[in-house]
Amino acid sequence: MKKNIIIMSSILLVVACLGVGGVFFFQQQQKEQKAEQAKKQSQVAKKEKEAVKEEEAKKEQALAQKPKPIDKNQKTAYLTIDDGPTKYFKRIVEALKKENVKATFFFVGNNIKDEYKADIKQAVQDGNSIGMHSMSHDANKLYKQSQFIPEMEQESKLLSDIVGKKVGLIRAPYGSTYLNNDQVQKAKVDKFRLLDWNIDSNDWKHKGKPQDTVSFVSQELDGFHKISPVILVHETEDTLDAIPALVKAIRAKGFVLEPYFEDNDFHLNFKKDPDL
C-alpha cells in the first residue's frame, strides 16, 4: 500500500512538472513568436519610411532640376563659367552651393574625362545648367575649317548621355561674332540656344588676384539697369577663391543669381538674333 502511494505521488509529481514545463514552453514560444512578429513589423515600417524618404528625395531632385520661372520685376544675373571641367569643377560647385547659388557651366568636350562625369551629372541634378563650348576650343578648326556645328553636335551627344537628357545650350569660343551665316542657320536647325556674355570679367588679366576680378565685375554691374548681366569667368583656382566675394558683390547690387537654361525668354548673342 505504502509502495503504491509512493508510485502515485511520483507519477503526479512528474505530471505536474510536465504541466509546468509545458506552460513555460508555450509561454516562451509565444514570446518568441511575438518578438519575431514585432521584428517583421519593424522591418516593414522601416522599409515604408525609407520609401517615403526616397520619394521625397526624388521630388526635391525634380524641383531642383526644373527651371524656376523668372520674375519679370526681379533683377537677374547669370554667372557663366567656361573651359571646364577641370580639377576645380567639383569644388566650385560646392562653393556655389554654400552660397545657395547655381551657375551655368560651358564645358570643352575634350576636357570631359571619365573622372568628371559623375560630378557633372550631380551638378545638373542640383539645379545647375550646362552647355557646350565645342570639343576643341580651337578657333582655326571651328571657324576656318567649319567644324563648329559638328563639334557642338558631338559634344551635345556626349553631355546628353551623361545627364540623361538633351543638352542644347551652346557658347561659341571667342564669341558668336566669328560664326558665318551658314553656321548660324545650322545652329537654329539643330535647335541650339546660343548664349554670349555682356560682362567679361577679364579674370585672365587678374591672374592670382581674384579680388581684382570681383572689383571689376562689381563696377561693371553699375551699368546694368534694364538688361540682365551675363558674367563670364573661367574655371580656375582664382574663380574658386573668388566665389564668396563675387556672389556677395553681385547681390549687393540688387541682383539674384540664376542658372541660364536654353528655354529662357532672355536671348543674348553678339549676332543680335532673337531666334538663336
mmCIF file of N, CA and C in Angstrom, residues 137-246:
data_model
loop_
_atom_site.group_PDB
_atom_site.id
_atom_site.type_symbol
_atom_site.label_atom_id
_atom_site.label_comp_id
_atom_site.label_asym_id
_atom_site.label_seq_id
_atom_site.Cartn_x
_atom_site.Cartn_y
_atom_site.Cartn_z
ATOM 1 N N HIS A 137 37.862 73.852 -78.706
ATOM 2 C CA HIS A 137 38.129 75.255 -78.401
ATOM 3 C C HIS A 137 39.230 75.808 -79.314
ATOM 4 N N ASP A 138 39.280 75.278 -80.525
ATOM 5 C CA ASP A 138 40.301 75.669 -81.499
ATOM 6 C C ASP A 138 39.647 76.534 -82.570
ATOM 7 N N ALA A 139 39.958 77.837 -82.569
ATOM 8 C CA ALA A 139 39.322 78.780 -83.497
ATOM 9 C C ALA A 139 39.543 78.389 -84.949
ATOM 10 N N ASN A 140 40.733 77.904 -85.276
ATOM 11 C CA ASN A 140 41.043 77.517 -86.656
ATOM 12 C C ASN A 140 40.128 76.383 -87.128
ATOM 13 N N LYS A 141 39.984 75.357 -86.284
ATOM 14 C CA LYS A 141 39.113 74.223 -86.627
ATOM 15 C C LYS A 141 37.647 74.651 -86.694
ATOM 16 N N LEU A 142 37.232 75.428 -85.719
ATOM 17 C CA LEU A 142 35.815 75.770 -85.586
ATOM 18 C C LEU A 142 35.332 76.690 -86.696
ATOM 19 N N TYR A 143 36.121 77.704 -87.009
ATOM 20 C CA TYR A 143 35.641 78.745 -87.921
ATOM 21 C C TYR A 143 36.248 78.674 -89.324
ATOM 22 N N LYS A 144 37.523 78.363 -89.439
ATOM 23 C CA LYS A 144 38.144 78.287 -90.764
ATOM 24 C C LYS A 144 37.898 76.938 -91.433
ATOM 25 N N GLN A 145 37.844 75.879 -90.597
ATOM 26 C CA GLN A 145 37.612 74.546 -91.146
ATOM 27 C C GLN A 145 36.153 74.100 -90.983
ATOM 28 N N SER A 146 35.317 75.034 -90.551
ATOM 29 C CA SER A 146 33.863 74.798 -90.447
ATOM 30 C C SER A 146 33.487 73.599 -89.570
ATOM 31 N N GLN A 147 34.193 73.445 -88.453
ATOM 32 C CA GLN A 147 33.895 72.338 -87.544
ATOM 33 C C GLN A 147 33.020 72.763 -86.363
ATOM 34 N N PHE A 148 32.534 73.997 -86.383
ATOM 35 C CA PHE A 148 31.754 74.491 -85.247
ATOM 36 C C PHE A 148 30.519 73.616 -84.980
ATOM 37 N N ILE A 149 29.675 73.423 -85.977
ATOM 38 C CA ILE A 149 28.455 72.636 -85.787
ATOM 39 C C ILE A 149 28.760 71.158 -85.499
ATOM 40 N N PRO A 150 29.643 70.494 -86.282
ATOM 41 C CA PRO A 150 29.968 69.090 -85.962
ATOM 42 C C PRO A 150 30.481 68.901 -84.534
ATOM 43 N N GLU A 151 31.304 69.832 -84.063
ATOM 44 C CA GLU A 151 31.834 69.693 -82.689
ATOM 45 C C GLU A 151 30.747 69.906 -81.643
ATOM 46 N N MET A 152 29.845 70.855 -81.898
ATOM 47 C CA MET A 152 28.751 71.082 -80.962
ATOM 48 C C MET A 152 27.813 69.879 -80.925
ATOM 49 N N GLU A 153 27.563 69.286 -82.079
ATOM 50 C CA GLU A 153 26.709 68.093 -82.134
ATOM 51 C C GLU A 153 27.361 66.923 -81.406
ATOM 52 N N GLN A 154 28.654 66.784 -81.583
ATOM 53 C CA GLN A 154 29.385 65.707 -80.910
ATOM 54 C C GLN A 154 29.344 65.884 -79.391
ATOM 55 N N GLU A 155 29.566 67.114 -78.962
ATOM 56 C CA GLU A 155 29.568 67.350 -77.508
ATOM 57 C C GLU A 155 28.169 67.260 -76.924
ATOM 58 N N SER A 156 27.172 67.658 -77.697
ATOM 59 C CA SER A 156 25.788 67.550 -77.224
ATOM 60 C C SER A 156 25.447 66.101 -76.909
ATOM 61 N N LYS A 157 25.849 65.194 -77.791
ATOM 62 C CA LYS A 157 25.591 63.767 -77.547
ATOM 63 C C LYS A 157 26.349 63.285 -76.308
ATOM 64 N N LEU A 158 27.592 63.742 -76.182
ATOM 65 C CA LEU A 158 28.418 63.346 -75.032
ATOM 66 C C LEU A 158 27.766 63.775 -73.718
ATOM 67 N N LEU A 159 27.357 65.041 -73.641
ATOM 68 C CA LEU A 159 26.752 65.548 -72.408
ATOM 69 C C LEU A 159 25.367 64.955 -72.167
ATOM 70 N N SER A 160 24.613 64.794 -73.244
ATOM 71 C CA SER A 160 23.259 64.230 -73.111
ATOM 72 C C SER A 160 23.317 62.812 -72.554
ATOM 73 N N ASP A 161 24.316 62.044 -72.975
ATOM 74 C CA ASP A 161 24.482 60.683 -72.458
ATOM 75 C C ASP A 161 24.843 60.696 -70.973
ATOM 76 N N ILE A 162 25.565 61.703 -70.545
ATOM 77 C CA ILE A 162 25.979 61.792 -69.136
ATOM 78 C C ILE A 162 24.801 62.156 -68.234
ATOM 79 N N VAL A 163 24.028 63.143 -68.643
ATOM 80 C CA VAL A 163 22.967 63.655 -67.753
ATOM 81 C C VAL A 163 21.597 63.036 -68.030
ATOM 82 N N GLY A 164 21.475 62.290 -69.116
ATOM 83 C CA GLY A 164 20.215 61.605 -69.381
ATOM 84 C C GLY A 164 19.130 62.452 -70.017
ATOM 85 N N LYS A 165 19.499 63.591 -70.573
ATOM 86 C CA LYS A 165 18.524 64.425 -71.290
ATOM 87 C C LYS A 165 19.288 65.291 -72.284
ATOM 88 N N LYS A 166 18.575 65.761 -73.306
ATOM 89 C CA LYS A 166 19.231 66.522 -74.368
ATOM 90 C C LYS A 166 19.783 67.844 -73.848
ATOM 91 N N VAL A 167 21.003 68.138 -74.230
ATOM 92 C CA VAL A 167 21.635 69.417 -73.882
ATOM 93 C C VAL A 167 21.780 70.212 -75.174
ATOM 94 N N GLY A 168 21.194 71.403 -75.214
ATOM 95 C CA GLY A 168 21.198 72.198 -76.437
ATOM 96 C C GLY A 168 21.745 73.604 -76.273
ATOM 97 N N LEU A 169 22.281 73.909 -75.078
ATOM 98 C CA LEU A 169 22.831 75.241 -74.822
ATOM 99 C C LEU A 169 24.281 75.292 -75.289
ATOM 100 N N ILE A 170 24.626 76.326 -76.069
ATOM 101 C CA ILE A 170 25.993 76.424 -76.571
ATOM 102 C C ILE A 170 26.577 77.816 -76.328
ATOM 103 N N ARG A 171 27.893 77.853 -76.268
ATOM 104 C CA ARG A 171 28.630 79.115 -76.254
ATOM 105 C C ARG A 171 29.799 78.976 -77.224
ATOM 106 N N ALA A 172 29.860 79.903 -78.170
ATOM 107 C CA ALA A 172 30.932 79.865 -79.167
ATOM 108 C C ALA A 172 32.240 80.362 -78.549
ATOM 109 N N PRO A 173 33.318 79.581 -78.655
ATOM 110 C CA PRO A 173 34.615 80.085 -78.185
ATOM 111 C C PRO A 173 34.957 81.409 -78.863
ATOM 112 N N TYR A 174 35.338 82.370 -78.073
ATOM 113 C CA TYR A 174 35.684 83.725 -78.516
ATOM 114 C C TYR A 174 34.464 84.522 -78.990
ATOM 115 N N GLY A 175 33.271 83.949 -78.813
ATOM 116 C CA GLY A 175 32.044 84.679 -79.126
ATOM 117 C C GLY A 175 31.448 84.348 -80.473
ATOM 118 N N SER A 176 30.135 84.566 -80.610
ATOM 119 C CA SER A 176 29.426 84.210 -81.842
ATOM 120 C C SER A 176 29.742 85.139 -83.011
ATOM 121 N N THR A 177 30.508 86.188 -82.759
ATOM 122 C CA THR A 177 30.925 87.112 -83.824
ATOM 123 C C THR A 177 31.585 86.362 -84.977
ATOM 124 N N TYR A 178 32.293 85.266 -84.654
ATOM 125 C CA TYR A 178 33.064 84.539 -85.655
ATOM 126 C C TYR A 178 32.227 83.562 -86.480
ATOM 127 N N LEU A 179 30.964 83.383 -86.117
ATOM 128 C CA LEU A 179 30.125 82.455 -86.863
ATOM 129 C C LEU A 179 29.697 83.056 -88.197
ATOM 130 N N ASN A 180 29.731 82.236 -89.241
ATOM 131 C CA ASN A 180 29.200 82.718 -90.520
ATOM 132 C C ASN A 180 27.702 82.423 -90.577
ATOM 133 N N ASN A 181 27.041 82.938 -91.583
ATOM 134 C CA ASN A 181 25.587 82.815 -91.682
ATOM 135 C C ASN A 181 25.138 81.357 -91.773
ATOM 136 N N ASP A 182 25.915 80.544 -92.484
ATOM 137 C CA ASP A 182 25.569 79.133 -92.624
ATOM 138 C C ASP A 182 25.604 78.419 -91.272
ATOM 139 N N GLN A 183 26.593 78.741 -90.457
ATOM 140 C CA GLN A 183 26.705 78.127 -89.132
ATOM 141 C C GLN A 183 25.566 78.570 -88.222
ATOM 142 N N VAL A 184 25.174 79.836 -88.349
ATOM 143 C CA VAL A 184 24.053 80.348 -87.555
ATOM 144 C C VAL A 184 22.773 79.596 -87.916
ATOM 145 N N GLN A 185 22.531 79.423 -89.215
ATOM 146 C CA GLN A 185 21.312 78.744 -89.669
ATOM 147 C C GLN A 185 21.304 77.274 -89.243
ATOM 148 N N LYS A 186 22.469 76.622 -89.306
ATOM 149 C CA LYS A 186 22.546 75.218 -88.881
ATOM 150 C C LYS A 186 22.341 75.079 -87.376
ATOM 151 N N ALA A 187 22.811 76.068 -86.623
ATOM 152 C CA ALA A 187 22.596 76.053 -85.165
ATOM 153 C C ALA A 187 21.104 76.124 -84.857
ATOM 154 N N LYS A 188 20.386 76.903 -85.649
ATOM 155 C CA LYS A 188 18.931 77.009 -85.466
ATOM 156 C C LYS A 188 18.232 75.705 -85.838
ATOM 157 N N VAL A 189 18.683 75.077 -86.930
ATOM 158 C CA VAL A 189 18.104 73.799 -87.358
ATOM 159 C C VAL A 189 18.287 72.746 -86.263
ATOM 160 N N ASP A 190 19.457 72.765 -85.636
ATOM 161 C CA ASP A 190 19.748 71.822 -84.539
ATOM 162 C C ASP A 190 19.065 72.222 -83.235
ATOM 163 N N LYS A 191 18.366 73.356 -83.267
ATOM 164 C CA LYS A 191 17.663 73.885 -82.083
ATOM 165 C C LYS A 191 18.623 74.146 -80.919
ATOM 166 N N PHE A 192 19.807 74.640 -81.261
ATOM 167 C CA PHE A 192 20.745 75.064 -80.232
ATOM 168 C C PHE A 192 20.355 76.461 -79.759
ATOM 169 N N ARG A 193 20.559 76.732 -78.490
ATOM 170 C CA ARG A 193 20.399 78.085 -77.944
ATOM 171 C C ARG A 193 21.793 78.606 -77.642
ATOM 172 N N LEU A 194 22.147 79.720 -78.247
ATOM 173 C CA LEU A 194 23.486 80.276 -78.073
ATOM 174 C C LEU A 194 23.464 81.431 -77.078
ATOM 175 N N LEU A 195 24.379 81.388 -76.147
ATOM 176 C CA LEU A 195 24.489 82.445 -75.137
ATOM 177 C C LEU A 195 25.898 83.030 -75.149
ATOM 178 N N ASP A 196 25.996 84.325 -75.449
ATOM 179 C CA ASP A 196 27.278 85.022 -75.323
ATOM 180 C C ASP A 196 27.343 85.653 -73.929
ATOM 181 N N TRP A 197 27.926 86.802 -73.784
ATOM 182 C CA TRP A 197 28.064 87.451 -72.477
ATOM 183 C C TRP A 197 28.052 88.957 -72.668
ATOM 184 N N ASN A 198 27.760 89.679 -71.619
ATOM 185 C CA ASN A 198 27.849 91.147 -71.685
ATOM 186 C C ASN A 198 28.715 91.734 -70.575
ATOM 187 N N ILE A 199 29.272 90.869 -69.736
ATOM 188 C CA ILE A 199 30.329 91.274 -68.803
ATOM 189 C C ILE A 199 31.461 90.253 -68.896
ATOM 190 N N ASP A 200 32.551 90.665 -69.475
ATOM 191 C CA ASP A 200 33.756 89.836 -69.481
ATOM 192 C C ASP A 200 34.555 90.236 -68.239
ATOM 193 N N SER A 201 34.696 89.302 -67.322
ATOM 194 C CA SER A 201 35.359 89.615 -66.049
ATOM 195 C C SER A 201 36.834 89.956 -66.215
ATOM 196 N N ASN A 202 37.391 89.617 -67.385
ATOM 197 C CA ASN A 202 38.838 89.810 -67.609
ATOM 198 C C ASN A 202 39.669 89.110 -66.539
ATOM 199 N N ASP A 203 39.133 87.970 -66.057
ATOM 200 C CA ASP A 203 39.847 87.263 -64.983
ATOM 201 C C ASP A 203 41.240 86.816 -65.418
ATOM 202 N N TRP A 204 41.431 86.627 -66.729
ATOM 203 C CA TRP A 204 42.756 86.227 -67.216
ATOM 204 C C TRP A 204 43.785 87.356 -67.028
ATOM 205 N N LYS A 205 43.284 88.599 -66.956
ATOM 206 C CA LYS A 205 44.188 89.732 -66.702
ATOM 207 C C LYS A 205 44.547 89.843 -65.220
ATOM 208 N N HIS A 206 43.662 89.289 -64.382
ATOM 209 C CA HIS A 206 43.844 89.414 -62.928
ATOM 210 C C HIS A 206 44.339 88.099 -62.314
ATOM 211 N N LYS A 207 45.130 87.369 -63.060
ATOM 212 C CA LYS A 207 45.592 86.064 -62.593
ATOM 213 C C LYS A 207 46.291 86.170 -61.238
ATOM 214 N N GLY A 208 45.838 85.343 -60.296
ATOM 215 C CA GLY A 208 46.416 85.361 -58.951
ATOM 216 C C GLY A 208 45.837 86.441 -58.061
ATOM 217 N N LYS A 209 44.891 87.248 -58.609
ATOM 218 C CA LYS A 209 44.283 88.341 -57.839
ATOM 219 C C LYS A 209 42.753 88.291 -57.979
ATOM 220 N N PRO A 210 42.130 87.279 -57.383
ATOM 221 C CA PRO A 210 40.676 87.121 -57.536
ATOM 222 C C PRO A 210 39.874 88.334 -57.067
ATOM 223 N N GLN A 211 40.375 89.056 -56.077
ATOM 224 C CA GLN A 211 39.654 90.220 -55.573
ATOM 225 C C GLN A 211 39.579 91.320 -56.641
ATOM 226 N N ASP A 212 40.597 91.400 -57.494
ATOM 227 C CA ASP A 212 40.569 92.378 -58.589
ATOM 228 C C ASP A 212 39.466 92.039 -59.588
ATOM 229 N N THR A 213 39.251 90.751 -59.816
ATOM 230 C CA THR A 213 38.159 90.311 -60.692
ATOM 231 C C THR A 213 36.813 90.685 -60.089
ATOM 232 N N VAL A 214 36.679 90.461 -58.799
ATOM 233 C CA VAL A 214 35.430 90.810 -58.092
ATOM 234 C C VAL A 214 35.163 92.306 -58.198
ATOM 235 N N SER A 215 36.177 93.112 -57.974
ATOM 236 C CA SER A 215 36.032 94.575 -58.042
ATOM 237 C C SER A 215 35.638 95.025 -59.451
ATOM 238 N N PHE A 216 36.253 94.420 -60.457
ATOM 239 C CA PHE A 216 35.955 94.784 -61.840
ATOM 240 C C PHE A 216 34.500 94.459 -62.183
ATOM 241 N N VAL A 217 34.055 93.258 -61.830
ATOM 242 C CA VAL A 217 32.668 92.847 -62.108
ATOM 243 C C VAL A 217 31.695 93.758 -61.368
ATOM 244 N N SER A 218 31.997 94.067 -60.131
ATOM 245 C CA SER A 218 31.135 94.937 -59.324
ATOM 246 C C SER A 218 30.951 96.302 -59.994
ATOM 247 N N GLN A 219 32.019 96.856 -60.525
ATOM 248 C CA GLN A 219 31.946 98.155 -61.223
ATOM 249 C C GLN A 219 31.121 98.045 -62.501
ATOM 250 N N GLU A 220 31.317 96.951 -63.233
ATOM 251 C CA GLU A 220 30.582 96.738 -64.482
ATOM 252 C C GLU A 220 29.076 96.644 -64.232
ATOM 253 N N LEU A 221 28.686 96.066 -63.117
ATOM 254 C CA LEU A 221 27.267 95.885 -62.803
ATOM 255 C C LEU A 221 26.525 97.207 -62.634
ATOM 256 N N ASP A 222 27.248 98.264 -62.339
ATOM 257 C CA ASP A 222 26.606 99.574 -62.162
ATOM 258 C C ASP A 222 25.932 100.056 -63.446
ATOM 259 N N GLY A 223 26.349 99.514 -64.585
ATOM 260 C CA GLY A 223 25.777 99.957 -65.856
ATOM 261 C C GLY A 223 24.566 99.147 -66.294
ATOM 262 N N PHE A 224 24.127 98.207 -65.463
ATOM 263 C CA PHE A 224 23.016 97.331 -65.847
ATOM 264 C C PHE A 224 21.740 97.692 -65.069
ATOM 265 N N HIS A 225 20.771 98.209 -65.805
ATOM 266 C CA HIS A 225 19.514 98.617 -65.181
ATOM 267 C C HIS A 225 18.303 97.942 -65.831
ATOM 268 N N LYS A 226 18.391 97.674 -67.134
ATOM 269 C CA LYS A 226 17.245 97.091 -67.840
ATOM 270 C C LYS A 226 17.498 95.665 -68.332
ATOM 271 N N ILE A 227 18.729 95.366 -68.649
ATOM 272 C CA ILE A 227 19.064 94.049 -69.197
ATOM 273 C C ILE A 227 19.832 93.229 -68.163
ATOM 274 N N SER A 228 19.660 91.921 -68.204
ATOM 275 C CA SER A 228 20.347 91.053 -67.248
ATOM 276 C C SER A 228 21.826 90.915 -67.595
ATOM 277 N N PRO A 229 22.695 91.032 -66.614
ATOM 278 C CA PRO A 229 24.116 90.796 -66.860
ATOM 279 C C PRO A 229 24.417 89.296 -66.974
ATOM 280 N N VAL A 230 25.186 88.948 -67.999
ATOM 281 C CA VAL A 230 25.670 87.576 -68.151
ATOM 282 C C VAL A 230 27.178 87.657 -67.971
ATOM 283 N N ILE A 231 27.637 87.159 -66.851
ATOM 284 C CA ILE A 231 29.031 87.348 -66.435
ATOM 285 C C ILE A 231 29.889 86.150 -66.856
ATOM 286 N N LEU A 232 30.971 86.446 -67.542
ATOM 287 C CA LEU A 232 31.896 85.401 -67.991
ATOM 288 C C LEU A 232 33.112 85.317 -67.073
ATOM 289 N N VAL A 233 33.317 84.128 -66.507
ATOM 290 C CA VAL A 233 34.557 83.820 -65.789
ATOM 291 C C VAL A 233 35.031 82.459 -66.293
ATOM 292 N N HIS A 234 36.197 82.052 -65.872
ATOM 293 C CA HIS A 234 36.745 80.778 -66.315
ATOM 294 C C HIS A 234 36.941 79.837 -65.126
ATOM 295 N N GLU A 235 36.956 78.549 -65.439
ATOM 296 C CA GLU A 235 37.031 77.544 -64.379
ATOM 297 C C GLU A 235 38.477 77.383 -63.905
ATOM 298 N N THR A 236 38.861 78.246 -62.975
ATOM 299 C CA THR A 236 40.229 78.269 -62.467
ATOM 300 C C THR A 236 40.223 78.315 -60.939
ATOM 301 N N GLU A 237 41.407 78.204 -60.382
ATOM 302 C CA GLU A 237 41.539 78.307 -58.925
ATOM 303 C C GLU A 237 41.166 79.707 -58.453
ATOM 304 N N ASP A 238 41.477 80.714 -59.261
ATOM 305 C CA ASP A 238 41.118 82.089 -58.897
ATOM 306 C C ASP A 238 39.600 82.254 -58.789
ATOM 307 N N THR A 239 38.874 81.644 -59.720
ATOM 308 C CA THR A 239 37.409 81.712 -59.667
ATOM 309 C C THR A 239 36.891 81.012 -58.418
ATOM 310 N N LEU A 240 37.472 79.863 -58.110
ATOM 311 C CA LEU A 240 37.100 79.148 -56.880
ATOM 312 C C LEU A 240 37.276 80.052 -55.661
ATOM 313 N N ASP A 241 38.418 80.712 -55.579
ATOM 314 C CA ASP A 241 38.701 81.593 -54.437
ATOM 315 C C ASP A 241 37.801 82.827 -54.421
ATOM 316 N N ALA A 242 37.350 83.236 -55.607
ATOM 317 C CA ALA A 242 36.558 84.469 -55.712
ATOM 318 C C ALA A 242 35.076 84.272 -55.393
ATOM 319 N N ILE A 243 34.580 83.042 -55.453
ATOM 320 C CA ILE A 243 33.135 82.789 -55.365
ATOM 321 C C ILE A 243 32.429 83.513 -54.212
ATOM 322 N N PRO A 244 32.868 83.371 -52.960
ATOM 323 C CA PRO A 244 32.125 84.030 -51.872
ATOM 324 C C PRO A 244 32.020 85.545 -52.052
ATOM 325 N N ALA A 245 33.147 86.192 -52.376
ATOM 326 C CA ALA A 245 33.154 87.655 -52.542
ATOM 327 C C ALA A 245 32.394 88.071 -53.797
ATOM 328 N N LEU A 246 32.489 87.277 -54.855
ATOM 329 C CA LEU A 246 31.807 87.598 -56.109
ATOM 330 C C LEU A 246 30.295 87.532 -55.934
#
